[in-house]
């Protein structure tokens, strides 16, 4: 059975006879149904009966139902209530606004609001640069989406994207103290999105574009960078590329290879794939073969959009054509940011000695990690239940912390490289091995290290 996940955790409240083996029977039922028990709490005790909360992780919603059914079938047990713990976390949303200053009496009110606030308004009107010093702008990011490419769910629209954007904002705050707010736009018109974001940018110190489908995301990012005087960061591009480069840096240390002469195959030429290719290219990696649904991208292939044309013009010097599996033969590195189950273990076996495999499609990677491990020296995925999770949360909180602190206006390749190097260096040489090439997302040293590196690279110092 596939691994259980906290994303499908349930708490089942049951009533059971108060016998010596009552709780043991509940544990056995969960285990027999393949659930992963995480807590068992007696919440009420009465003469002859107990009320027990049984909490466990399941594989998916259907499996959670099967676990509940197994508990219901225990002799003498009745199920009172089933609570989906993920939905409970999201009830009412995951964000709120709290004032940073006390408003306890008339004097506080007179300073925070009228009449005192008028003095601050006049100061900003006289010197617009003071808006960063005297308002929330210096520490606030807009998380902007149109809901057209949300996680692995695709085009689900802005309302359905809101829980993801709330989660992103919560991560900004948790890991770097950055105040972020979801901006979910009910439009797919590029001109309108640019106009809206430009109009609201007064409030924000940075823009984080999120889950916007390619190729529209490329134009949006380019135009907003040109029109705004604050950093515009597309996490699906820049964040993914930064963390992939960090992971690759350490993977190459593990296998004893360097970037010189490296042969890389990238599956997926959307936002993430394009950014990964460009960042690797900027680091001197030239032999990169990018593959989409039609196979390898090369100069002789017609009908390429501008993003693919750039890839054709700057990579694949050997002119490799054919399928993804064919391109993979002899490669040192595979990076997948595309779709599940495109490759088999036999395909990985055709790669070079000490191969590196980053299969990042979520929730199901391009190749089964267990099959890949039989042939590759280092394997990473985007999942939290396998070693070496390539997760953008390693990058974006600290990255924006550094950009905001520096008052930086532009995201450069130098700044991205600095962030990637900082992430890689958070894994000490003594810790580094094939199963540990990137730090944990809960490593408290990561965000400060990334922020410091970004501040310095942005030319502002620490």
CSV table of C-alpha atoms in Angstrom, one decimal:
chain,number,residue,atom,x,y,z
A,1,UNK,CA,0.0,0.0,0.0
A,2,UNK,CA,1.3,3.6,-0.7
A,3,UNK,CA,2.5,5.7,2.2
A,4,UNK,CA,0.0,7.3,4.4
A,5,UNK,CA,0.0,11.1,4.7
A,6,UNK,CA,-0.9,13.8,7.3
A,7,UNK,CA,-2.8,15.4,4.4
A,8,UNK,CA,-5.4,12.7,4.8
A,9,UNK,CA,-5.5,12.6,8.6
A,10,UNK,CA,-8.8,11.9,10.3
A,11,UNK,CA,-10.0,11.9,13.9
A,12,UNK,CA,-12.8,9.3,14.5
A,13,UNK,CA,-14.7,9.8,17.8
A,14,UNK,CA,-16.0,6.4,18.9
A,15,UNK,CA,-18.0,5.0,21.8
A,16,UNK,CA,-16.7,1.7,23.1
A,17,UNK,CA,-17.3,-0.6,26.1
A,18,UNK,CA,-15.0,0.1,29.0
A,19,UNK,CA,-13.2,-3.3,28.9
A,20,UNK,CA,-9.5,-3.9,29.5
A,21,UNK,CA,-8.9,-4.5,25.8
A,22,UNK,CA,-11.1,-1.7,24.4
A,23,UNK,CA,-8.3,0.6,23.2
A,24,UNK,CA,-6.2,-2.4,21.9
A,25,UNK,CA,-9.1,-3.4,19.6
A,26,UNK,CA,-9.3,0.1,18.2
A,27,UNK,CA,-5.5,0.1,17.5
A,28,UNK,CA,-5.8,-3.3,15.8
A,29,UNK,CA,-8.6,-2.1,13.6
A,30,UNK,CA,-6.7,0.9,12.4
A,31,UNK,CA,-3.6,-1.2,11.8
A,32,UNK,CA,-5.5,-3.9,10.0
A,33,UNK,CA,-7.0,-1.3,7.6
A,34,UNK,CA,-3.6,0.1,6.8
A,35,UNK,CA,-3.9,3.4,8.7
A,36,UNK,CA,-1.1,5.0,10.6
A,37,UNK,CA,-2.2,5.7,14.2
A,38,UNK,CA,-0.9,9.0,15.5
A,39,UNK,CA,-3.0,9.5,18.6
A,40,UNK,CA,-5.5,7.7,20.8
A,41,UNK,CA,-7.2,9.9,23.4
A,42,UNK,CA,-9.8,9.0,26.0
A,43,UNK,CA,-12.0,12.1,26.1
A,44,UNK,CA,-14.8,10.8,28.4
A,45,UNK,CA,-15.0,7.9,30.8
A,46,UNK,CA,-18.3,6.6,32.1
A,47,UNK,CA,-19.5,3.5,33.9
A,48,UNK,CA,-19.2,0.8,31.4
A,49,UNK,CA,-18.2,2.9,28.4
A,50,UNK,CA,-15.5,5.2,27.0
A,51,UNK,CA,-15.5,8.0,24.4
A,52,UNK,CA,-12.2,7.8,22.5
A,53,UNK,CA,-10.7,10.0,19.7
A,54,UNK,CA,-8.8,7.8,17.3
A,55,UNK,CA,-6.5,9.9,15.1
A,56,UNK,CA,-4.6,8.4,12.1
A,57,UNK,CA,-3.1,9.2,8.7
A,58,UNK,CA,-4.5,7.6,5.6
A,59,UNK,CA,-3.4,7.2,2.0
A,60,UNK,CA,-6.3,9.1,0.5
A,61,UNK,CA,-10.0,10.0,1.2
A,62,UNK,CA,-11.2,6.5,0.2
A,63,UNK,CA,-8.7,4.9,2.5
A,64,UNK,CA,-9.8,7.2,5.4
A,65,UNK,CA,-13.3,5.9,4.8
A,66,UNK,CA,-12.0,2.3,4.9
A,67,UNK,CA,-10.3,2.9,8.2
A,68,UNK,CA,-13.5,4.4,9.7
A,69,UNK,CA,-15.5,1.4,8.4
A,70,UNK,CA,-13.0,-0.9,10.2
A,71,UNK,CA,-13.5,0.9,13.5
A,72,UNK,CA,-17.3,0.8,13.0
A,73,UNK,CA,-17.1,-3.0,12.6
A,74,UNK,CA,-15.3,-3.6,16.0
A,75,UNK,CA,-17.7,-5.3,18.3
A,76,UNK,CA,-19.5,-3.0,20.6
A,77,UNK,CA,-18.1,0.2,19.0
A,78,UNK,CA,-20.2,3.0,17.5
A,79,UNK,CA,-18.8,5.9,15.5
A,80,UNK,CA,-20.0,9.2,16.7
A,81,UNK,CA,-18.2,11.6,14.5
A,82,UNK,CA,-15.5,11.7,11.8
A,83,UNK,CA,-13.4,14.9,11.5
A,84,UNK,CA,-11.1,15.5,8.5
A,85,UNK,CA,-8.1,17.2,10.1
A,86,UNK,CA,-7.0,19.0,6.9
A,87,UNK,CA,-10.4,20.6,6.5
A,88,UNK,CA,-10.5,21.5,10.1
A,89,UNK,CA,-7.2,23.4,9.7
A,90,UNK,CA,-8.7,25.4,6.9
A,91,UNK,CA,-12.1,26.3,8.5
A,92,UNK,CA,-12.4,30.1,8.4
A,93,UNK,CA,-9.1,30.4,6.5
A,94,UNK,CA,-5.5,30.3,7.8
A,95,UNK,CA,-4.7,34.0,8.1
A,96,UNK,CA,-5.8,37.0,10.2
A,97,UNK,CA,-4.7,40.6,10.6
A,98,UNK,CA,-3.4,41.7,14.0
A,99,UNK,CA,-2.2,45.3,14.8
A,100,UNK,CA,1.5,45.7,15.7
A,101,UNK,CA,0.7,48.7,18.0
A,102,UNK,CA,-1.6,48.9,21.0
A,103,UNK,CA,-4.7,50.9,20.8
A,104,UNK,CA,-5.7,51.0,24.5
A,105,UNK,CA,-7.0,54.6,25.1
A,106,UNK,CA,-7.7,57.9,23.5
A,107,UNK,CA,-4.0,58.9,23.2
A,108,UNK,CA,-3.2,55.8,21.3
A,109,UNK,CA,-6.2,56.3,19.0
A,110,UNK,CA,-5.1,59.9,18.4
A,111,UNK,CA,-1.7,58.8,17.2
A,112,UNK,CA,-2.6,55.6,15.3
A,113,UNK,CA,-5.6,57.3,13.6
A,114,UNK,CA,-6.9,60.8,13.3
A,115,UNK,CA,-5.7,63.4,14.0
A,116,UNK,CA,-2.1,62.2,14.4
A,117,UNK,CA,-2.0,60.0,11.3
A,118,UNK,CA,-2.4,63.1,9.1
A,119,UNK,CA,1.1,64.2,10.0
A,120,UNK,CA,2.5,60.9,8.7
A,121,UNK,CA,0.4,61.1,5.5
A,122,UNK,CA,1.8,64.6,4.8
A,123,UNK,CA,5.4,63.4,5.4
A,124,UNK,CA,4.9,60.7,2.8
A,125,UNK,CA,3.3,63.1,0.4
A,126,UNK,CA,6.3,65.4,0.8
A,127,UNK,CA,8.8,62.5,0.5
A,128,UNK,CA,7.3,59.4,-1.2
A,129,UNK,CA,10.3,57.3,-0.3
A,130,UNK,CA,9.2,57.5,3.3
A,131,UNK,CA,6.4,55.0,2.5
A,132,UNK,CA,8.8,52.1,3.1
A,133,UNK,CA,9.8,53.5,6.5
A,134,UNK,CA,6.4,54.6,7.8
A,135,UNK,CA,4.0,51.9,6.5
A,136,UNK,CA,3.7,48.1,6.1
A,137,UNK,CA,5.2,48.3,2.6
A,138,UNK,CA,8.7,47.4,3.8
A,139,UNK,CA,7.6,44.0,5.1
A,140,UNK,CA,4.6,43.0,2.9
A,141,UNK,CA,4.4,40.8,-0.2
A,142,UNK,CA,1.4,40.2,-2.5
A,143,UNK,CA,1.0,36.5,-3.5
A,144,UNK,CA,-0.7,36.9,-6.9
A,145,UNK,CA,-2.4,34.1,-8.9
A,146,UNK,CA,-5.1,33.6,-11.4
A,147,UNK,CA,-5.6,30.0,-10.4
A,148,UNK,CA,-4.6,28.7,-13.8
A,149,UNK,CA,-1.9,26.2,-12.8
A,150,UNK,CA,-2.4,25.3,-9.2
A,151,UNK,CA,-0.1,22.6,-7.8
A,152,UNK,CA,-0.8,19.4,-9.6
A,153,UNK,CA,-4.5,20.3,-9.9
A,154,UNK,CA,-4.3,22.5,-13.0
A,155,UNK,CA,-6.7,25.2,-13.9
A,156,UNK,CA,-9.1,25.3,-10.9
A,157,UNK,CA,-9.7,29.1,-10.8
A,158,UNK,CA,-8.9,31.8,-8.3
A,159,UNK,CA,-11.3,30.9,-5.6
A,160,UNK,CA,-10.1,27.3,-5.4
A,161,UNK,CA,-6.5,28.6,-5.5
A,162,UNK,CA,-7.1,30.7,-2.4
A,163,UNK,CA,-6.3,28.0,0.2
A,164,UNK,CA,-2.9,27.5,-1.5
A,165,UNK,CA,-2.1,31.2,-1.4
A,166,UNK,CA,-3.2,31.4,2.2
A,167,UNK,CA,-0.7,28.6,2.9
A,168,UNK,CA,2.0,30.4,1.1
A,169,UNK,CA,1.4,33.5,3.1
A,170,UNK,CA,1.5,31.5,6.3
A,171,UNK,CA,4.9,30.1,5.3
A,172,UNK,CA,6.3,33.5,4.6
A,173,UNK,CA,5.4,34.6,8.2
A,174,UNK,CA,6.4,31.3,9.8
A,175,UNK,CA,9.9,31.1,8.3
A,176,UNK,CA,10.9,34.7,7.7
A,177,UNK,CA,8.6,37.0,9.5
A,178,UNK,CA,7.3,38.4,6.2
A,179,UNK,CA,3.7,39.6,6.0
A,180,UNK,CA,2.1,38.2,2.8
A,181,UNK,CA,-1.4,38.4,1.5
A,182,UNK,CA,-3.3,36.4,-1.2
A,183,UNK,CA,-4.3,38.3,-4.3
A,184,UNK,CA,-6.4,35.9,-6.4
A,185,UNK,CA,-7.5,37.5,-9.6
A,186,UNK,CA,-10.6,36.4,-11.5
A,187,UNK,CA,-9.2,37.1,-15.0
A,188,UNK,CA,-6.9,35.5,-17.5
A,189,UNK,CA,-6.3,38.7,-19.4
A,190,UNK,CA,-2.6,39.5,-19.3
A,191,UNK,CA,-3.0,43.2,-19.8
A,192,UNK,CA,-5.6,43.4,-17.0
A,193,UNK,CA,-3.5,41.4,-14.6
A,194,UNK,CA,-0.5,43.7,-15.2
A,195,UNK,CA,-2.8,46.7,-14.7
A,196,UNK,CA,-4.2,45.4,-11.4
A,197,UNK,CA,-0.9,44.4,-10.0
A,198,UNK,CA,0.7,47.7,-11.0
A,199,UNK,CA,-2.2,49.5,-9.3
A,200,UNK,CA,-2.0,47.7,-6.0
A,201,UNK,CA,1.8,47.7,-5.8
A,202,UNK,CA,1.9,50.9,-3.7
A,203,UNK,CA,1.1,48.7,-0.6
A,204,UNK,CA,3.7,46.0,-1.2
A,205,UNK,CA,7.4,45.7,-1.1
A,206,UNK,CA,7.4,42.7,-3.4
A,207,UNK,CA,5.3,40.6,-5.7
A,208,UNK,CA,5.2,36.8,-5.6
A,209,UNK,CA,3.6,35.4,-8.7
A,210,UNK,CA,2.2,31.9,-8.1
A,211,UNK,CA,0.5,29.1,-10.0
A,212,UNK,CA,0.0,31.0,-13.3
A,213,UNK,CA,0.1,28.8,-16.4
A,214,UNK,CA,2.9,29.1,-19.0
A,215,UNK,CA,3.5,30.7,-21.3
A,216,UNK,CA,1.4,33.6,-19.9
A,217,UNK,CA,3.5,33.6,-16.7
A,218,UNK,CA,6.6,34.5,-18.6
A,219,UNK,CA,5.1,37.7,-20.2
A,220,UNK,CA,3.5,38.7,-16.9
A,221,UNK,CA,6.8,38.4,-15.0
A,222,UNK,CA,8.7,40.3,-17.7
A,223,UNK,CA,6.2,43.1,-18.0
A,224,UNK,CA,5.8,43.5,-14.2
A,225,UNK,CA,9.6,43.6,-13.8
A,226,UNK,CA,9.7,46.4,-16.4
A,227,UNK,CA,6.9,48.4,-14.9
A,228,UNK,CA,7.4,48.1,-11.1
A,229,UNK,CA,10.2,49.4,-8.8
A,230,UNK,CA,9.9,46.4,-6.4
A,231,UNK,CA,11.1,42.8,-6.9
A,232,UNK,CA,8.8,40.5,-8.9
A,233,UNK,CA,9.4,36.8,-8.1
A,234,UNK,CA,7.7,34.0,-9.8
A,235,UNK,CA,8.1,31.1,-7.4
A,236,UNK,CA,7.3,28.4,-9.9
A,237,UNK,CA,10.3,29.7,-11.9
A,238,UNK,CA,12.8,31.3,-9.6
A,239,UNK,CA,12.0,29.4,-6.3
A,240,UNK,CA,12.1,26.0,-8.0
A,241,UNK,CA,15.3,26.9,-9.9
A,242,UNK,CA,17.1,28.1,-6.8
A,243,UNK,CA,16.3,24.9,-4.8
A,244,UNK,CA,17.1,22.6,-7.7
A,245,UNK,CA,20.5,24.3,-8.1
A,246,UNK,CA,21.2,24.0,-4.4
A,247,UNK,CA,20.3,20.3,-4.4
A,248,UNK,CA,22.3,19.7,-7.5
A,249,UNK,CA,25.3,21.5,-6.0
A,250,UNK,CA,25.3,19.1,-3.1
A,251,UNK,CA,24.4,16.0,-5.2
A,252,UNK,CA,27.5,16.7,-7.3
A,253,UNK,CA,29.6,16.9,-4.2
A,254,UNK,CA,28.3,13.5,-3.1
A,255,UNK,CA,29.1,11.8,-6.4
A,256,UNK,CA,32.4,13.7,-6.9
A,257,UNK,CA,31.4,15.4,-10.2
A,258,UNK,CA,31.5,19.0,-11.2
A,259,UNK,CA,29.5,21.1,-13.7
A,260,UNK,CA,32.2,20.8,-16.4
A,261,UNK,CA,31.0,18.5,-19.1
A,262,UNK,CA,27.9,17.6,-17.2
A,263,UNK,CA,25.0,16.2,-19.3
A,264,UNK,CA,21.6,17.1,-18.0
A,265,UNK,CA,18.1,16.1,-19.2
A,266,UNK,CA,15.1,18.2,-18.1
A,267,UNK,CA,11.6,16.9,-18.5
A,268,UNK,CA,9.2,19.8,-18.7
A,269,UNK,CA,9.7,23.3,-20.3
A,270,UNK,CA,7.0,25.2,-18.5
A,271,UNK,CA,7.7,27.8,-15.9
A,272,UNK,CA,9.9,25.6,-13.6
A,273,UNK,CA,11.7,23.8,-16.4
A,274,UNK,CA,12.5,27.0,-18.3
A,275,UNK,CA,13.9,28.7,-15.2
A,276,UNK,CA,16.0,25.7,-14.1
A,277,UNK,CA,17.5,25.5,-17.6
A,278,UNK,CA,18.3,29.2,-17.6
A,279,UNK,CA,19.9,29.1,-14.2
A,280,UNK,CA,22.0,26.0,-15.0
A,281,UNK,CA,23.0,27.6,-18.2
A,282,UNK,CA,24.2,30.7,-16.3
A,283,UNK,CA,26.4,28.5,-14.2
A,284,UNK,CA,28.1,27.1,-17.3
A,285,UNK,CA,26.2,24.0,-17.9
A,286,UNK,CA,25.7,23.8,-21.7
A,287,UNK,CA,24.8,20.2,-22.5
A,288,UNK,CA,21.2,20.4,-21.4
A,289,UNK,CA,18.5,18.5,-23.3
A,290,UNK,CA,15.0,19.7,-22.6
A,291,UNK,CA,12.0,17.5,-23.3
A,292,UNK,CA,8.3,18.2,-23.6
A,293,UNK,CA,5.4,16.1,-24.8
A,294,UNK,CA,6.9,16.0,-28.3
A,295,UNK,CA,10.3,14.9,-27.2
A,296,UNK,CA,13.6,16.8,-27.2
A,297,UNK,CA,13.8,20.5,-28.0
A,298,UNK,CA,16.5,21.2,-30.6
A,299,UNK,CA,17.3,23.8,-33.3
A,300,UNK,CA,15.9,21.7,-36.1
A,301,UNK,CA,12.4,21.4,-34.5
A,302,UNK,CA,9.8,23.8,-35.9
A,303,UNK,CA,6.9,25.5,-34.3
A,304,UNK,CA,8.6,26.5,-31.1
A,305,UNK,CA,7.3,29.3,-28.9
A,306,UNK,CA,9.7,32.0,-27.6
A,307,UNK,CA,10.6,30.1,-24.4
A,308,UNK,CA,11.3,26.8,-26.3
A,309,UNK,CA,13.2,28.8,-29.0
A,310,UNK,CA,15.5,30.2,-26.4
A,311,UNK,CA,16.2,26.7,-25.1
A,312,UNK,CA,16.8,25.4,-28.6
A,313,UNK,CA,19.2,28.3,-29.3
A,314,UNK,CA,21.3,28.0,-26.1
A,315,UNK,CA,21.3,24.3,-25.1
A,316,UNK,CA,21.5,20.8,-26.6
A,317,UNK,CA,24.8,21.4,-28.5
A,318,UNK,CA,24.8,17.7,-29.7
A,319,UNK,CA,21.4,18.2,-31.4
A,320,UNK,CA,19.8,15.3,-29.5
A,321,UNK,CA,16.3,14.5,-30.9
A,322,UNK,CA,13.8,11.7,-30.0
A,323,UNK,CA,11.9,10.8,-26.8
A,324,UNK,CA,12.7,11.6,-23.2
A,325,UNK,CA,13.8,8.0,-22.6
A,326,UNK,CA,16.2,8.2,-25.6
A,327,UNK,CA,17.6,11.5,-24.5
A,328,UNK,CA,18.3,10.1,-21.0
A,329,UNK,CA,20.9,7.5,-22.2
A,330,UNK,CA,24.3,8.5,-20.9
A,331,UNK,CA,23.1,11.6,-19.0
A,332,UNK,CA,24.6,12.5,-15.6
A,333,UNK,CA,21.5,14.3,-14.3
A,334,UNK,CA,17.7,14.0,-14.8
A,335,UNK,CA,15.4,16.8,-13.6
A,336,UNK,CA,11.7,16.2,-13.9
A,337,UNK,CA,9.2,19.0,-13.5
A,338,UNK,CA,6.5,17.6,-15.7
A,339,UNK,CA,4.1,14.6,-15.2
A,340,UNK,CA,4.0,11.3,-13.3
A,341,UNK,CA,5.3,7.9,-14.4
A,342,UNK,CA,7.1,8.9,-17.6
A,343,UNK,CA,10.1,6.7,-16.9
A,344,UNK,CA,11.0,3.3,-15.5
A,345,UNK,CA,13.9,2.0,-13.6
A,346,UNK,CA,15.2,0.5,-16.8
A,347,UNK,CA,15.3,4.0,-18.3
A,348,UNK,CA,17.4,5.2,-15.3
A,349,UNK,CA,19.7,2.3,-15.8
A,350,UNK,CA,20.8,3.8,-19.1
A,351,UNK,CA,22.2,6.9,-17.5
A,352,UNK,CA,25.9,7.5,-16.7
A,353,UNK,CA,27.6,6.1,-13.6
A,354,UNK,CA,26.6,7.8,-10.3
A,355,UNK,CA,23.6,9.3,-11.9
A,356,UNK,CA,21.5,12.0,-10.1
A,357,UNK,CA,17.7,11.8,-10.4
A,358,UNK,CA,15.4,14.7,-9.3
A,359,UNK,CA,11.8,13.5,-10.1
A,360,UNK,CA,9.8,16.4,-8.8
A,361,UNK,CA,6.3,15.9,-10.3
A,362,UNK,CA,3.8,16.0,-7.4
A,363,UNK,CA,2.2,14.0,-5.9
A,364,UNK,CA,3.4,11.2,-8.2
A,365,UNK,CA,7.0,11.7,-9.6
A,366,UNK,CA,8.2,11.0,-13.2
A,367,UNK,CA,9.8,7.7,-12.0
A,368,UNK,CA,9.2,5.6,-9.0
A,369,UNK,CA,11.8,6.6,-6.4
A,370,UNK,CA,12.4,3.1,-5.3
A,371,UNK,CA,13.0,1.9,-8.9
A,372,UNK,CA,15.3,4.9,-9.5
A,373,UNK,CA,17.4,4.2,-6.4
A,374,UNK,CA,18.3,0.8,-7.8
A,375,UNK,CA,20.4,2.6,-10.5
A,376,UNK,CA,21.0,6.2,-9.5
A,377,UNK,CA,23.4,7.4,-6.8
A,378,UNK,CA,21.2,10.3,-5.6
A,379,UNK,CA,17.4,10.5,-5.9
A,380,UNK,CA,15.2,13.4,-4.8
A,381,UNK,CA,11.5,14.1,-5.1
A,382,UNK,CA,9.1,16.9,-4.2
A,383,UNK,CA,7.4,14.7,-1.6
A,384,UNK,CA,7.8,15.0,2.2
A,385,UNK,CA,7.7,11.2,2.7
A,386,UNK,CA,10.9,10.5,0.8
A,387,UNK,CA,14.4,11.7,1.5
A,388,UNK,CA,15.7,14.8,-0.2
A,389,UNK,CA,12.6,16.8,-0.6
A,390,UNK,CA,13.0,19.6,-3.1
A,391,UNK,CA,10.7,22.2,-1.6
A,392,UNK,CA,10.5,25.9,-2.5
A,393,UNK,CA,9.9,26.8,1.1
A,394,UNK,CA,13.7,26.5,1.4
A,395,UNK,CA,14.0,29.5,-0.8
A,396,UNK,CA,11.2,32.0,-1.0
A,397,UNK,CA,10.8,33.1,2.7
A,398,UNK,CA,14.5,33.9,3.2
A,399,UNK,CA,14.8,35.3,-0.4
A,400,UNK,CA,12.1,37.9,0.2
A,401,UNK,CA,13.4,38.6,3.7
A,402,UNK,CA,16.7,39.6,2.1
A,403,UNK,CA,15.2,41.5,-0.8
A,404,UNK,CA,12.9,43.5,1.5
A,405,UNK,CA,15.7,44.2,4.0
A,406,UNK,CA,18.0,45.4,1.2
A,407,UNK,CA,15.3,47.5,-0.4
A,408,UNK,CA,16.2,45.8,-3.6
A,409,UNK,CA,14.3,46.4,-6.8
A,410,UNK,CA,15.5,43.7,-9.2
A,411,UNK,CA,16.1,40.0,-9.0
A,412,UNK,CA,19.3,39.0,-10.7
A,413,UNK,CA,21.0,35.7,-11.5
A,414,UNK,CA,23.7,36.7,-9.0
A,415,UNK,CA,21.1,37.0,-6.2
A,416,UNK,CA,19.5,33.7,-7.2
A,417,UNK,CA,22.9,32.0,-7.2
A,418,UNK,CA,23.7,33.5,-3.7
A,419,UNK,CA,20.4,32.0,-2.4
A,420,UNK,CA,21.1,28.6,-3.9
A,421,UNK,CA,24.6,28.5,-2.5
A,422,UNK,CA,23.4,29.5,1.0
A,423,UNK,CA,20.8,26.7,1.0
A,424,UNK,CA,23.4,24.1,-0.2
A,425,UNK,CA,25.9,25.3,2.5
A,426,UNK,CA,23.3,24.8,5.2
A,427,UNK,CA,24.2,21.1,4.9
A,428,UNK,CA,27.5,20.6,6.7
A,429,UNK,CA,30.1,18.4,4.9
A,430,UNK,CA,29.9,15.9,7.7
A,431,UNK,CA,26.1,15.6,7.2
A,432,UNK,CA,26.2,15.4,3.4
A,433,UNK,CA,25.3,12.0,1.9
A,434,UNK,CA,23.1,10.6,-0.8
A,435,UNK,CA,20.1,10.7,1.4
A,436,UNK,CA,20.6,14.2,2.7
A,437,UNK,CA,21.5,16.8,0.1
A,438,UNK,CA,19.2,19.6,1.2
A,439,UNK,CA,18.4,20.8,4.7
A,440,UNK,CA,15.0,20.3,6.3
A,441,UNK,CA,12.4,22.9,5.6
A,442,UNK,CA,12.2,23.3,9.4
A,443,UNK,CA,15.9,23.9,9.8
A,444,UNK,CA,15.9,27.3,11.5
A,445,UNK,CA,19.3,28.3,10.0
A,446,UNK,CA,18.1,28.2,6.4
A,447,UNK,CA,15.9,31.4,6.0
A,448,UNK,CA,18.4,33.6,7.9
A,449,UNK,CA,21.3,32.3,5.8
A,450,UNK,CA,19.4,32.8,2.6
A,451,UNK,CA,18.4,36.3,3.7
A,452,UNK,CA,21.9,37.3,4.5
A,453,UNK,CA,23.3,36.0,1.2
A,454,UNK,CA,20.6,37.8,-0.7
A,455,UNK,CA,21.2,41.1,1.1
A,456,UNK,CA,24.9,40.9,0.3
A,457,UNK,CA,24.3,39.9,-3.3
A,458,UNK,CA,21.8,42.7,-3.7
A,459,UNK,CA,24.7,45.1,-2.8
A,460,UNK,CA,23.3,46.3,0.5
A,461,UNK,CA,25.4,44.3,2.9
A,462,UNK,CA,24.2,42.2,5.8
